[in-house]
Coordinates of C-alpha atoms in Angstrom, one line a residue:
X1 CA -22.2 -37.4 -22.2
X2 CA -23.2 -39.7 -24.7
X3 CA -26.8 -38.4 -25.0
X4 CA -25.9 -35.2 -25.2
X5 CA -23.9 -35.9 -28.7
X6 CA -20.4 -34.1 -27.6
X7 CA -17.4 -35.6 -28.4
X8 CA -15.1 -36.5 -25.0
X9 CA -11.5 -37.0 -24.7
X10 CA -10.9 -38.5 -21.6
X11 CA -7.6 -38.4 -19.2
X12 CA -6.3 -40.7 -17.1
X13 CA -6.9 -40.1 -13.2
X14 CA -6.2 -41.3 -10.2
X15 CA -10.1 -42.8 -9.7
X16 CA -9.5 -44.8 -13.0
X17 CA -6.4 -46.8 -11.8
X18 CA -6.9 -51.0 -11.1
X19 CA -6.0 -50.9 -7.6
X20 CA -5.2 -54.4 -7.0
X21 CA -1.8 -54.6 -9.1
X22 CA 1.6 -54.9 -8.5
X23 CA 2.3 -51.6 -9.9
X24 CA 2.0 -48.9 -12.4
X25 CA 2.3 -51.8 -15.5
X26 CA -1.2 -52.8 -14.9
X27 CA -2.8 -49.7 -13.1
X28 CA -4.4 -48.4 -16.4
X29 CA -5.6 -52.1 -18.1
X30 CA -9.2 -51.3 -17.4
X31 CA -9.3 -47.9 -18.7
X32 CA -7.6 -48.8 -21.9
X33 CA -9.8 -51.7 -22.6
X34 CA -13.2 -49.2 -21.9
X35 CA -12.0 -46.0 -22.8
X36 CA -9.1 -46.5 -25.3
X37 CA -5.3 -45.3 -25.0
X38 CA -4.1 -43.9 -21.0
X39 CA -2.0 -41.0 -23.5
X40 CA -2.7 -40.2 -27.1
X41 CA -2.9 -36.6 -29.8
X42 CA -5.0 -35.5 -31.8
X43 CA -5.6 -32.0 -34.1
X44 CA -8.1 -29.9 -33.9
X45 CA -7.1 -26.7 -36.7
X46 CA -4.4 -25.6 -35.9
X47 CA -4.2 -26.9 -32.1
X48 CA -2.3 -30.3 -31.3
X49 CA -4.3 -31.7 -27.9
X50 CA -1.9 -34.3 -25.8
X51 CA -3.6 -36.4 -23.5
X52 CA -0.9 -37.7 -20.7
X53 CA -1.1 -40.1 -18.5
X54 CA 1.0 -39.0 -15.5
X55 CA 0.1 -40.8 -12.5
X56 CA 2.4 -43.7 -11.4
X57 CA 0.9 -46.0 -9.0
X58 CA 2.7 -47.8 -6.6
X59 CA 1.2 -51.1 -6.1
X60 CA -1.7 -52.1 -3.7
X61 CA 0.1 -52.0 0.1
X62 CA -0.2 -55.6 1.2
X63 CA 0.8 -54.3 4.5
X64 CA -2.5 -52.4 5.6
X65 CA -4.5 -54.6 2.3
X66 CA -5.4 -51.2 1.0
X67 CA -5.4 -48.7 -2.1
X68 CA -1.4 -48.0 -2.6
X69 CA 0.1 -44.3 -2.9
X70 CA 0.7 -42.4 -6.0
X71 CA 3.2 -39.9 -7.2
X72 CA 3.0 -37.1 -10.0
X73 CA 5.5 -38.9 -12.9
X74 CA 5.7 -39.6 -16.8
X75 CA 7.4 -42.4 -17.4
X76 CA 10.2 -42.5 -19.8
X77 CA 8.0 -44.7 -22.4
X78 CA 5.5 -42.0 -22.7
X79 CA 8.3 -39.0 -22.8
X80 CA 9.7 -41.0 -26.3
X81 CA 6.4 -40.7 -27.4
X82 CA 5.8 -37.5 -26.9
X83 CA 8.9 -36.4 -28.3
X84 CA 8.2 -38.4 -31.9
X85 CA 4.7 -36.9 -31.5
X86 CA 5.9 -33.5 -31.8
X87 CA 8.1 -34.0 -35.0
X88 CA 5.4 -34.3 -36.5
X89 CA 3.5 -31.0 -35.0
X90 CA 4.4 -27.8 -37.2
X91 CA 5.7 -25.0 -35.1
X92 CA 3.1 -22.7 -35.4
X93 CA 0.7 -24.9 -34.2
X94 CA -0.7 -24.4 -30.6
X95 CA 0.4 -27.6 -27.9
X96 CA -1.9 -28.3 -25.4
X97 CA -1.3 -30.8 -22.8
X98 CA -3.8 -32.1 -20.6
X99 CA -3.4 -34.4 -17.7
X100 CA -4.8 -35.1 -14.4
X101 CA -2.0 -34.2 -12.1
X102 CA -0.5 -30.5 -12.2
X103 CA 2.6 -30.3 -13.8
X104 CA 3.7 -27.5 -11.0
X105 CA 1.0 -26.5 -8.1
X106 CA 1.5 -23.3 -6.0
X107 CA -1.7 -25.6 -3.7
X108 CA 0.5 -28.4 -2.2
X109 CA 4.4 -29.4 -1.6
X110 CA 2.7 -33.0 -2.3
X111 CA 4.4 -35.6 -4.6
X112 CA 1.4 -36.9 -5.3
X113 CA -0.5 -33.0 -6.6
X114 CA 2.9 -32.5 -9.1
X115 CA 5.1 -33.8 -11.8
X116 CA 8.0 -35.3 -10.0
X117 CA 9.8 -35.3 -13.3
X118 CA 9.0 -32.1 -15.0
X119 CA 12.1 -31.1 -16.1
X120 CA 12.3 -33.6 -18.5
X121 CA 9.1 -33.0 -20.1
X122 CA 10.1 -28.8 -20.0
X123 CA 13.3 -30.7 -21.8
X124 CA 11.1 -32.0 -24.8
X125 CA 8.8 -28.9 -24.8
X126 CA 11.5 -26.2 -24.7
X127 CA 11.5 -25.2 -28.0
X128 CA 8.1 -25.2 -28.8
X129 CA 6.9 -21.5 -29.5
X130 CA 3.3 -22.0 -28.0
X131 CA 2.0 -23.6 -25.3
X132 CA -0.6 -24.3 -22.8
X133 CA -1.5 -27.2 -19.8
X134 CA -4.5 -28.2 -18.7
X135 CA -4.8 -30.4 -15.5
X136 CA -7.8 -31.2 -13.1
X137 CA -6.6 -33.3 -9.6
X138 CA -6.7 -30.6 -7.1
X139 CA -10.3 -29.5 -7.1
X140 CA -9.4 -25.7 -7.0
X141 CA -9.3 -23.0 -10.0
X142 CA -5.4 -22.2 -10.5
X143 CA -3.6 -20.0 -13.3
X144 CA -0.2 -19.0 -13.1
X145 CA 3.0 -18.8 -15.7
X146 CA 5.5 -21.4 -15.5
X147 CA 8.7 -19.8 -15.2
X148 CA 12.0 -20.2 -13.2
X149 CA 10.8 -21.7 -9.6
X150 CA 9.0 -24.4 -11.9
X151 CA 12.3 -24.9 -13.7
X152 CA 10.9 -23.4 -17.2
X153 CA 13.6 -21.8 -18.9
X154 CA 12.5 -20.9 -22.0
X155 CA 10.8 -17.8 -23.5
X156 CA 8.1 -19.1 -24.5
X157 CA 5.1 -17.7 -22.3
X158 CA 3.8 -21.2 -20.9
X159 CA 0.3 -20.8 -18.9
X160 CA -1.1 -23.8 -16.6
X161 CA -4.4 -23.8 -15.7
X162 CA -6.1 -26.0 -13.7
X163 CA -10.1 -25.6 -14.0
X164 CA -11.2 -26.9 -10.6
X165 CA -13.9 -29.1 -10.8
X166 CA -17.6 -29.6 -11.4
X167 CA -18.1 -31.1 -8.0
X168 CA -16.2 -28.5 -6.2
X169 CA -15.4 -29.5 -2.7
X170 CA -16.4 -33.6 -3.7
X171 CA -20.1 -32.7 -3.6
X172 CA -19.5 -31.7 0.4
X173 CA -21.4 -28.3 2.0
X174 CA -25.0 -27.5 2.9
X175 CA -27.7 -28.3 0.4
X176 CA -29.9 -26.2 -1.3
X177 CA -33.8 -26.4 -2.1
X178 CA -32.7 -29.0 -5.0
X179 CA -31.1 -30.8 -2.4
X180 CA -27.5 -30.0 -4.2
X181 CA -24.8 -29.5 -2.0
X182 CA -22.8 -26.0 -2.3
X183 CA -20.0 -27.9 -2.6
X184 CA -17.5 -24.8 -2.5
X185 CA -13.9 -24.8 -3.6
X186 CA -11.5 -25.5 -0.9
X187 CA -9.9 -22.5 -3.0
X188 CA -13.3 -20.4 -2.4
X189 CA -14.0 -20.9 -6.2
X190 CA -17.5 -21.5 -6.8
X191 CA -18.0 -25.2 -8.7
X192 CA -18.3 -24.8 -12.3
X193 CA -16.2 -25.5 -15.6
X194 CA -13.8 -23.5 -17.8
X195 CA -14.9 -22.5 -21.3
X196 CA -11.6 -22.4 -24.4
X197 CA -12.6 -20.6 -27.3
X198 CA -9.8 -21.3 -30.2
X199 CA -9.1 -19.2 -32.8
X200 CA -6.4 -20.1 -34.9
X201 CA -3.1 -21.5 -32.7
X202 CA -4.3 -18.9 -30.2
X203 CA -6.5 -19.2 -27.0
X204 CA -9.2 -17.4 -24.8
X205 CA -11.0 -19.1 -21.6
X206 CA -13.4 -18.1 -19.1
X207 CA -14.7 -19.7 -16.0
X208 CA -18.6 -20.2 -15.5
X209 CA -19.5 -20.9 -12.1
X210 CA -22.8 -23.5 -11.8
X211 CA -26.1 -22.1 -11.4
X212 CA -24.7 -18.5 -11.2
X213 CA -23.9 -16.1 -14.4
X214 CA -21.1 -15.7 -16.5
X215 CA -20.2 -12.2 -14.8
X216 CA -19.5 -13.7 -11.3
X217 CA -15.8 -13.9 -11.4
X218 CA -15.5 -12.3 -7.7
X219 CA -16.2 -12.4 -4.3
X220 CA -16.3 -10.0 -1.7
X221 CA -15.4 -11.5 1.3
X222 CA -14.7 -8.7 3.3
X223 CA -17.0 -5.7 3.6
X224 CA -19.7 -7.9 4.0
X225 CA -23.1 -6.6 5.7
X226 CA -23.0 -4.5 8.7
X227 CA -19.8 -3.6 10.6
X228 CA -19.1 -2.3 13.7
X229 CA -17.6 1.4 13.2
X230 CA -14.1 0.4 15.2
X231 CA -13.8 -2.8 14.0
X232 CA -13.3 -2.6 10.5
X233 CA -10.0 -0.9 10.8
X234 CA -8.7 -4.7 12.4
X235 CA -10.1 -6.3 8.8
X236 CA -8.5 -6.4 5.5
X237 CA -10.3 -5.5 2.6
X238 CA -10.6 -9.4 0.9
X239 CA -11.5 -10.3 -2.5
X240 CA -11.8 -13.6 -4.1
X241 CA -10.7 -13.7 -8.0
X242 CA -12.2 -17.2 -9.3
X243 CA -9.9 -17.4 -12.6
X244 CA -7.4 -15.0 -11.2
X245 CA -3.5 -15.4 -10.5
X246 CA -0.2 -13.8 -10.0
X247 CA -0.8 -12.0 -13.2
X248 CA -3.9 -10.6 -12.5
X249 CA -4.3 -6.9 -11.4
X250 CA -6.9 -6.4 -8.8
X251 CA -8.3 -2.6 -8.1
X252 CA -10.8 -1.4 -5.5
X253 CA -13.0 1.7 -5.1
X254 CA -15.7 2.9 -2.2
X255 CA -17.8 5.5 -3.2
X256 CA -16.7 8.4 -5.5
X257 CA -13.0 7.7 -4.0
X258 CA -10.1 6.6 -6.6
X259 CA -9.0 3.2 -7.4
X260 CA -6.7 1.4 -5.0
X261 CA -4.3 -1.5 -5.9
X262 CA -4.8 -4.5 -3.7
X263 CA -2.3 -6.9 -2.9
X264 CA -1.5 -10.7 -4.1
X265 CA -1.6 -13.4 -1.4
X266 CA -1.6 -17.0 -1.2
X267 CA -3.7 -17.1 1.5
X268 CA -7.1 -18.8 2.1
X269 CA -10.5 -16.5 1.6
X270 CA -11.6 -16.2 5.1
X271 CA -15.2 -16.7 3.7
X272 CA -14.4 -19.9 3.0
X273 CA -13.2 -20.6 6.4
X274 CA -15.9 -19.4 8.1
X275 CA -18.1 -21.0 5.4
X276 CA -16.4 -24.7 6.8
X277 CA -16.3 -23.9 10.2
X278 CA -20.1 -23.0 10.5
X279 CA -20.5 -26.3 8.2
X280 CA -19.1 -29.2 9.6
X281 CA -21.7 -31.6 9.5
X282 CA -21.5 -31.7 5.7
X283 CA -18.0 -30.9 5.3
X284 CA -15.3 -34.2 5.6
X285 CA -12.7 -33.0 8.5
X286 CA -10.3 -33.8 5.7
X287 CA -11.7 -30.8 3.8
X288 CA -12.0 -28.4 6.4
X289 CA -8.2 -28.8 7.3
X290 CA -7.0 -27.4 4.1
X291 CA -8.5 -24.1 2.6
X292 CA -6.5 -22.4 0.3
X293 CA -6.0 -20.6 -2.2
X294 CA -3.9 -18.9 -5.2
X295 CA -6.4 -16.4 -6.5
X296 CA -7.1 -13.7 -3.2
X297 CA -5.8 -10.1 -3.3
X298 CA -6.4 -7.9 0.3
X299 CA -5.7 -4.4 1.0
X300 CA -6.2 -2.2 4.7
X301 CA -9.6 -1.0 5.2
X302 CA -9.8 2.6 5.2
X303 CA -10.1 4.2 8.4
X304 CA -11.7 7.2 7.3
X305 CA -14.7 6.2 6.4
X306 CA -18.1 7.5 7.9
X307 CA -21.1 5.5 9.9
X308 CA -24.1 4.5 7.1
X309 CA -23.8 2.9 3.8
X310 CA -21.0 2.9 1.5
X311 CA -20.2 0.9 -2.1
X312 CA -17.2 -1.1 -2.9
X313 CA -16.6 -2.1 -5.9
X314 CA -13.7 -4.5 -7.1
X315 CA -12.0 -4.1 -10.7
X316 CA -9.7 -6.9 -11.9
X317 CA -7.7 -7.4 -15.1
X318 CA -5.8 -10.9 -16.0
X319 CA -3.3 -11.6 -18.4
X320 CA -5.4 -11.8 -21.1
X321 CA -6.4 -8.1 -20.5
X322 CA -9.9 -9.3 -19.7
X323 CA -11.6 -7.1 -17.2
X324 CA -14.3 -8.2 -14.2
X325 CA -16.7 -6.3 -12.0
X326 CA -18.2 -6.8 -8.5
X327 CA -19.7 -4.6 -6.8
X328 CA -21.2 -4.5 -3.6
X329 CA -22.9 -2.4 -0.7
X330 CA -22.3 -2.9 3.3
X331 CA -22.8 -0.6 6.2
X332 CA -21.0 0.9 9.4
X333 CA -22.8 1.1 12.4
X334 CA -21.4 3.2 15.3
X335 CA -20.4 0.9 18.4
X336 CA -23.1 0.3 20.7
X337 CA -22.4 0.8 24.1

């Protein structure tokens, strides 16, 4: 990072953590001394960044002599601070807060992937008229709007997004002529990076996928190839939004035929599970047992449709009225008997 002359803020994680302390007191010593303060703010125009530190380690476990467990938490300290902080922050100005651990995941129930004490950081941030939260933690893409089941109640429209991560899947998956792994999203997200363009106190992003272009924001998963004429009536049309969520409107259209709404599932891209199952030398068991997914919209495959080739292609519109293409062509054989 250095020799590329960009400026980096770094976060707090759960890799940067002394592992052989007592407990949380210590956990961050080493990363303050090399890498400054574990939470901090700065401005940047009319944004206010907060860094957070919100992982609270347990302790190494004497018991088994290894690494301890963590949980999702900001400790009261911190929460002071931030509330001085923003005293100081105009209201017009946009907060972001970025920290390793979700505040709220949709992914996993998992102490340890959330904010155990969210409510009283919503407390602190209630009144502030715009917001946004940036996490990392869970290796998959995920966008959504905090609201009631989070235990936001404010009006204020408060987006978290969580940018999956350059390594994907932990640098796991078949390897290409480079000798890179694919290293695929357990979320079916390609790995890649978000992009935040800033204009004023107000906010665009977009997700860039590695070693692909800046349109692919979608997968197909299913029509795929050739299908058996028969069979495709037992499938689901299955479509993979990368930067998608709840608030994203996903459309679909074969041939000349009108646009269809699909539906919103939390369900795992059944690409990806047979991307892991026909990879399991280079994908850690651990891996394999959890694809998922908050971004995948289905709809029933039409039954109608003739033997030959035939064109799908996928429309979808998020909540910043951004629009995304994919299209694609498979083909229907007639049952061989």
């Amino acid at each position: 990072m250095a020799q590329r002359g960009m400026t980096a803020y770094n976060v707090h994680g759960n890799h940067d953590m002394n592992f052989h302390v007592p407990g949380d007191e210590y956990a961050a010593e080493t990363f303050r001394r090399i890498f400054g303060p574990e939470y901090y703010s700065f401005d940047y125009g009319d944004v206010h960044f907060i860094l957070l530190d919100d992982i609270d380690y347990k302790g190494w476990n004497k018991e088994e002599n290894k690494r301890g467990r963590y949980t999702g938490y900001i400790h009261d300290k911190q929460l002071q601070w931030l509330q001085n902080d923003l005293q100081h922050v105009p209201e017009h100005k946009l907060v972001v807060l970025a920290k390793h651990i979700p505040i709220a995941t949709d992914l996993s129930d998992g102490d340890y992937n959330k904010v155990t004490n969210r409510d009283k950081l919503f407390a602190i941030l209630k009144s502030r008229k715009k917001l946004l939260a940036l996490s990392g933690h869970t290796h998959a893409t995920e966008v959504f709007k905090f609201g009631e089941r989070h235990g936001w109640h404010s009006e204020t429209k408060f987006v978290s997004i969580n940018p999956g991560a350059a390594c994907g899947a932990w640098w796991s998956g078949p390897k290409d002529i480079r000798g890179v792994p694919a290293a695929m999203g357990v979320d079916g997200s390609p790995n890649g990076y978000y992009v935040f363009e800033f204009n004023g106190s107000d906010y665009s992003y977009r997700f860039k996928a590695a070693n692909q272009q800046a349109s692919d924001q979608i997968r197909i998963s299913f029509p795929r190839g050739k299908i058996q004429l028969g069979d495709s009536v037992q499938q689901k049309i299955v479509v993979n939004v990368f930067a998608g969520g709840m608030d994203t409107g996903v459309d679909y259209q074969i041939d000349d035929g009108g646009l269809v709404p699909m539906q919103y599932g939390k369900i795992a891209d059944p690409f990806v599970v047979a991307y892991m199952q026909n990879n399991e030398d280079s994908i850690a068991e651990w891996i394999r047992s959890s694809p998922r997914s908050t971004h995948v919209w289905y709809a029933d495959f039409p039954e109608d449709l003739f033997p030959g080739m035939h064109t799908i292609k996928i429309i979808a519109t998020d909540h910043q009225k951004k629009s995304y293409t994919k299209t694609a062509v498979f083909e229907i054989e007639e049952n061989q008997k």
